[in-house]
Amino acid sequence: MAYDLSNLLVVGVSSTALFDLTKEQRIFENQGLEAYKKYQEEHENDILKPGAGFRLIKSLLRLNTLIPGKRFVEIIIMSRNSADISMRIFNSIEYYNLDISRAAFTSGRPIKPYVEAFNVDLFLSTNEEDVQDAINSNIAAGLIYATNHSYETDELKEIRIAFDGDAVLFTDESERIYQKEGLAAFAQHEKMNAKKPLPEGPFANFLKTISRIQKEFPENEMPIRTALVTARGAPAQERVIRTLKAWGVHIDEVFFLGGVRKKEILKAFGADIFFDDQEAHLKHTVDVVPSARVPYRMRMEQMSIDDLLEMEDFKEKKEEEKQTEQKGDDS
């Protein structure tokens, strides 16, 4: 009988997001693939140190222990490594007693097809191409920021997840107005559309899934706490509040900062991870909490000539396949 992942929160995480592979990445970049493989094979029994995404993954897995017989989360390792050098990853997983049994190793190929095949709700990686591909496929994904900061990795009783608003929970529709026309135009646009819910962004479904899990627990035993930390301020806050209400989701803490730096707020909240689209914010927050950048979804106007030609070539091939199939049916 096939194992059903459809009712679970499925998180795909790269080995470089889960563990600290900084040294190994330098070997790969400076000495090449063969030297990297050799090093990993020679050190397969050396346990890897936790990476920036470790604390979140360990804490999410704790959810599966809270209600007997009830499983909420499935973690899948999704790596461009090859299986023949994966033993170090599995040995480290076993050492830290992580309940992870599923993995996809693609030997350098893109991860995107398998992120879709596993119906992943959240994908975390240090590979920008893989994260961009996931975002383009409407999958919540974050580019985990590497840092020299050592975060606490003990299992936490409460998971704390923080989100930016525009281009993360919501689309970047309003963000684009701000970037193109300035703050005054942005404020006017939001005031005029205050009663119109914001369109769903890449992390909207992930937030809704988290909200469903929260409803499985009594309010005084809630194992997950969420926060919206947005640069918005009055009068742009009304549309956000009405949008969350229209979605039927509850966010535990909401901060309308009106341009105040997010670092101190996130440190006080104690986020296990913070998702934002802005490099300007993340270069500060990464010093206090694990942080991940959410890239903008690639639109037609953002695509290069090569991207457009590749898309056109794909369409032509599909049309040829369709015509061949029709000829076969006619015969």
PDB file of N, CA, C and O in Angstrom, residues 20 31 37 42 48 72 77 80 88 96 113 123 153-154 168 173 188 190 192 197 209 232 234 243 250 252 256 299 309:
ATOM      1  N   ASP A  20      25.774  21.886   8.006  1.00  0.00           N
ATOM      2  CA  ASP A  20      26.810  22.847   7.618  1.00  0.00           C
ATOM      3  C   ASP A  20      27.819  22.141   6.713  1.00  0.00           C
ATOM      4  O   ASP A  20      28.651  21.367   7.179  1.00  0.00           O
ATOM      5  N   GLN A  31      38.273  22.618  -6.085  1.00  0.00           N
ATOM      6  CA  GLN A  31      38.995  21.432  -6.548  1.00  0.00           C
ATOM      7  C   GLN A  31      38.191  20.541  -7.487  1.00  0.00           C
ATOM      8  O   GLN A  31      38.739  19.629  -8.092  1.00  0.00           O
ATOM      9  N   LYS A  37      33.763  14.369  -4.027  1.00  0.00           N
ATOM     10  CA  LYS A  37      33.289  13.008  -3.787  1.00  0.00           C
ATOM     11  C   LYS A  37      34.262  12.232  -2.907  1.00  0.00           C
ATOM     12  O   LYS A  37      33.854  11.538  -1.969  1.00  0.00           O
ATOM     13  N   GLU A  42      35.656   9.632   2.181  1.00  0.00           N
ATOM     14  CA  GLU A  42      36.675   9.415   3.210  1.00  0.00           C
ATOM     15  C   GLU A  42      36.198   9.871   4.589  1.00  0.00           C
ATOM     16  O   GLU A  42      36.730   9.413   5.612  1.00  0.00           O
ATOM     17  N   LEU A  48      28.220  15.636  10.564  1.00  0.00           N
ATOM     18  CA  LEU A  48      28.124  17.027  10.131  1.00  0.00           C
ATOM     19  C   LEU A  48      27.527  17.907  11.226  1.00  0.00           C
ATOM     20  O   LEU A  48      26.667  17.458  12.007  1.00  0.00           O
ATOM     21  N   PHE A  72       1.979  14.718  11.548  1.00  0.00           N
ATOM     22  CA  PHE A  72       1.686  16.002  10.928  1.00  0.00           C
ATOM     23  C   PHE A  72       2.677  16.376   9.831  1.00  0.00           C
ATOM     24  O   PHE A  72       2.319  17.089   8.899  1.00  0.00           O
ATOM     25  N   ILE A  77      14.786  14.805   2.313  1.00  0.00           N
ATOM     26  CA  ILE A  77      16.054  15.368   1.870  1.00  0.00           C
ATOM     27  C   ILE A  77      16.033  15.451   0.341  1.00  0.00           C
ATOM     28  O   ILE A  77      15.746  14.472  -0.339  1.00  0.00           O
ATOM     29  N   ARG A  80      21.267  17.696  -4.709  1.00  0.00           N
ATOM     30  CA  ARG A  80      21.920  17.475  -5.998  1.00  0.00           C
ATOM     31  C   ARG A  80      23.119  16.543  -5.860  1.00  0.00           C
ATOM     32  O   ARG A  80      23.804  16.278  -6.848  1.00  0.00           O
ATOM     33  N   ARG A  88      27.189   9.971   4.426  1.00  0.00           N
ATOM     34  CA  ARG A  88      27.502  10.931   5.490  1.00  0.00           C
ATOM     35  C   ARG A  88      26.246  11.675   5.937  1.00  0.00           C
ATOM     36  O   ARG A  88      26.080  11.975   7.120  1.00  0.00           O
ATOM     37  N   TYR A  96      21.692  12.502  15.004  1.00  0.00           N
ATOM     38  CA  TYR A  96      20.840  13.503  15.641  1.00  0.00           C
ATOM     39  C   TYR A  96      19.421  12.988  15.899  1.00  0.00           C
ATOM     40  O   TYR A  96      18.559  13.737  16.361  1.00  0.00           O
ATOM     41  N   PRO A 113      11.505  18.923 -10.557  1.00  0.00           N
ATOM     42  CA  PRO A 113      10.520  17.869 -10.856  1.00  0.00           C
ATOM     43  C   PRO A 113      10.131  17.039  -9.637  1.00  0.00           C
ATOM     44  O   PRO A 113       8.986  16.592  -9.527  1.00  0.00           O
ATOM     45  N   PHE A 123       9.964  24.272   0.531  1.00  0.00           N
ATOM     46  CA  PHE A 123      11.269  23.802   0.089  1.00  0.00           C
ATOM     47  C   PHE A 123      12.334  24.775   0.569  1.00  0.00           C
ATOM     48  O   PHE A 123      12.243  25.985   0.338  1.00  0.00           O
ATOM     49  N   THR A 153      20.384  24.723  18.848  1.00  0.00           N
ATOM     50  CA  THR A 153      19.804  23.607  18.096  1.00  0.00           C
ATOM     51  C   THR A 153      19.052  22.632  18.987  1.00  0.00           C
ATOM     52  O   THR A 153      18.632  21.579  18.543  1.00  0.00           O
ATOM     53  N   ASP A 154      18.878  22.969  20.259  1.00  0.00           N
ATOM     54  CA  ASP A 154      18.098  22.103  21.133  1.00  0.00           C
ATOM     55  C   ASP A 154      16.651  22.074  20.650  1.00  0.00           C
ATOM     56  O   ASP A 154      16.147  23.051  20.087  1.00  0.00           O
ATOM     57  N   VAL A 168       5.631  37.596  -0.084  1.00  0.00           N
ATOM     58  CA  VAL A 168       5.819  36.354   0.679  1.00  0.00           C
ATOM     59  C   VAL A 168       4.451  35.746   0.960  1.00  0.00           C
ATOM     60  O   VAL A 168       4.047  34.776   0.317  1.00  0.00           O
ATOM     61  N   GLU A 173       2.298  42.446  -5.929  1.00  0.00           N
ATOM     62  CA  GLU A 173       1.546  43.477  -6.657  1.00  0.00           C
ATOM     63  C   GLU A 173       1.757  44.852  -6.032  1.00  0.00           C
ATOM     64  O   GLU A 173       2.112  45.828  -6.709  1.00  0.00           O
ATOM     65  N   GLN A 188      -1.567  55.266  -1.191  1.00  0.00           N
ATOM     66  CA  GLN A 188      -2.836  55.611  -1.821  1.00  0.00           C
ATOM     67  C   GLN A 188      -3.504  54.379  -2.410  1.00  0.00           C
ATOM     68  O   GLN A 188      -4.724  54.180  -2.273  1.00  0.00           O
ATOM     69  N   GLU A 190      -3.156  51.237  -1.496  1.00  0.00           N
ATOM     70  CA  GLU A 190      -3.642  50.348  -0.429  1.00  0.00           C
ATOM     71  C   GLU A 190      -4.877  50.922   0.262  1.00  0.00           C
ATOM     72  O   GLU A 190      -5.783  50.178   0.651  1.00  0.00           O
ATOM     73  N   MET A 192      -7.142  52.830  -1.194  1.00  0.00           N
ATOM     74  CA  MET A 192      -8.250  52.668  -2.131  1.00  0.00           C
ATOM     75  C   MET A 192      -8.741  51.225  -2.190  1.00  0.00           C
ATOM     76  O   MET A 192      -9.916  50.971  -2.448  1.00  0.00           O
ATOM     77  N   PRO A 197      -9.260  41.932  -0.585  1.00  0.00           N
ATOM     78  CA  PRO A 197      -8.186  41.063  -0.085  1.00  0.00           C
ATOM     79  C   PRO A 197      -6.993  41.034  -1.031  1.00  0.00           C
ATOM     80  O   PRO A 197      -7.149  41.047  -2.258  1.00  0.00           O
ATOM     81  N   THR A 209      -1.733  25.805   5.888  1.00  0.00           N
ATOM     82  CA  THR A 209      -1.448  24.460   6.400  1.00  0.00           C
ATOM     83  C   THR A 209      -1.021  24.522   7.861  1.00  0.00           C
ATOM     84  O   THR A 209      -1.458  23.706   8.683  1.00  0.00           O
ATOM     85  N   ARG A 232       5.077  47.548   6.424  1.00  0.00           N
ATOM     86  CA  ARG A 232       3.873  48.366   6.275  1.00  0.00           C
ATOM     87  C   ARG A 232       3.551  49.095   7.583  1.00  0.00           C
ATOM     88  O   ARG A 232       3.834  48.612   8.670  1.00  0.00           O
ATOM     89  N   ALA A 234       0.460  52.409   8.990  1.00  0.00           N
ATOM     90  CA  ALA A 234      -0.789  53.078   8.620  1.00  0.00           C
ATOM     91  C   ALA A 234      -0.545  53.979   7.406  1.00  0.00           C
ATOM     92  O   ALA A 234       0.509  54.611   7.307  1.00  0.00           O
ATOM     93  N   THR A 243      -7.397  40.913   4.784  1.00  0.00           N
ATOM     94  CA  THR A 243      -6.993  39.768   3.962  1.00  0.00           C
ATOM     95  C   THR A 243      -6.871  38.504   4.803  1.00  0.00           C
ATOM     96  O   THR A 243      -7.393  37.442   4.434  1.00  0.00           O
ATOM     97  N   HIS A 250      -5.330  32.614  11.376  1.00  0.00           N
ATOM     98  CA  HIS A 250      -4.974  33.407  12.547  1.00  0.00           C
ATOM     99  C   HIS A 250      -3.461  33.475  12.645  1.00  0.00           C
ATOM    100  O   HIS A 250      -2.774  32.449  12.616  1.00  0.00           O
ATOM    101  N   ASP A 252      -0.486  34.742  15.164  1.00  0.00           N
ATOM    102  CA  ASP A 252      -0.412  35.018  16.596  1.00  0.00           C
ATOM    103  C   ASP A 252       0.091  36.420  16.914  1.00  0.00           C
ATOM    104  O   ASP A 252      -0.404  37.070  17.834  1.00  0.00           O
ATOM    105  N   PHE A 256       3.417  45.875  12.473  1.00  0.00           N
ATOM    106  CA  PHE A 256       3.454  46.866  11.393  1.00  0.00           C
ATOM    107  C   PHE A 256       4.544  47.869  11.763  1.00  0.00           C
ATOM    108  O   PHE A 256       4.348  48.711  12.635  1.00  0.00           O
ATOM    109  N   ARG A 299       8.228  36.486 -14.144  1.00  0.00           N
ATOM    110  CA  ARG A 299       7.120  36.764 -15.054  1.00  0.00           C
ATOM    111  C   ARG A 299       7.641  36.862 -16.482  1.00  0.00           C
ATOM    112  O   ARG A 299       8.828  36.936 -16.727  1.00  0.00           O
ATOM    113  N   LEU A 309      12.973  31.990 -25.860  1.00  0.00           N
ATOM    114  CA  LEU A 309      13.219  31.063 -26.960  1.00  0.00           C
ATOM    115  C   LEU A 309      13.049  29.627 -26.511  1.00  0.00           C
ATOM    116  O   LEU A 309      12.490  28.793 -27.227  1.00  0.00           O
TER     117      LEU A 309
END
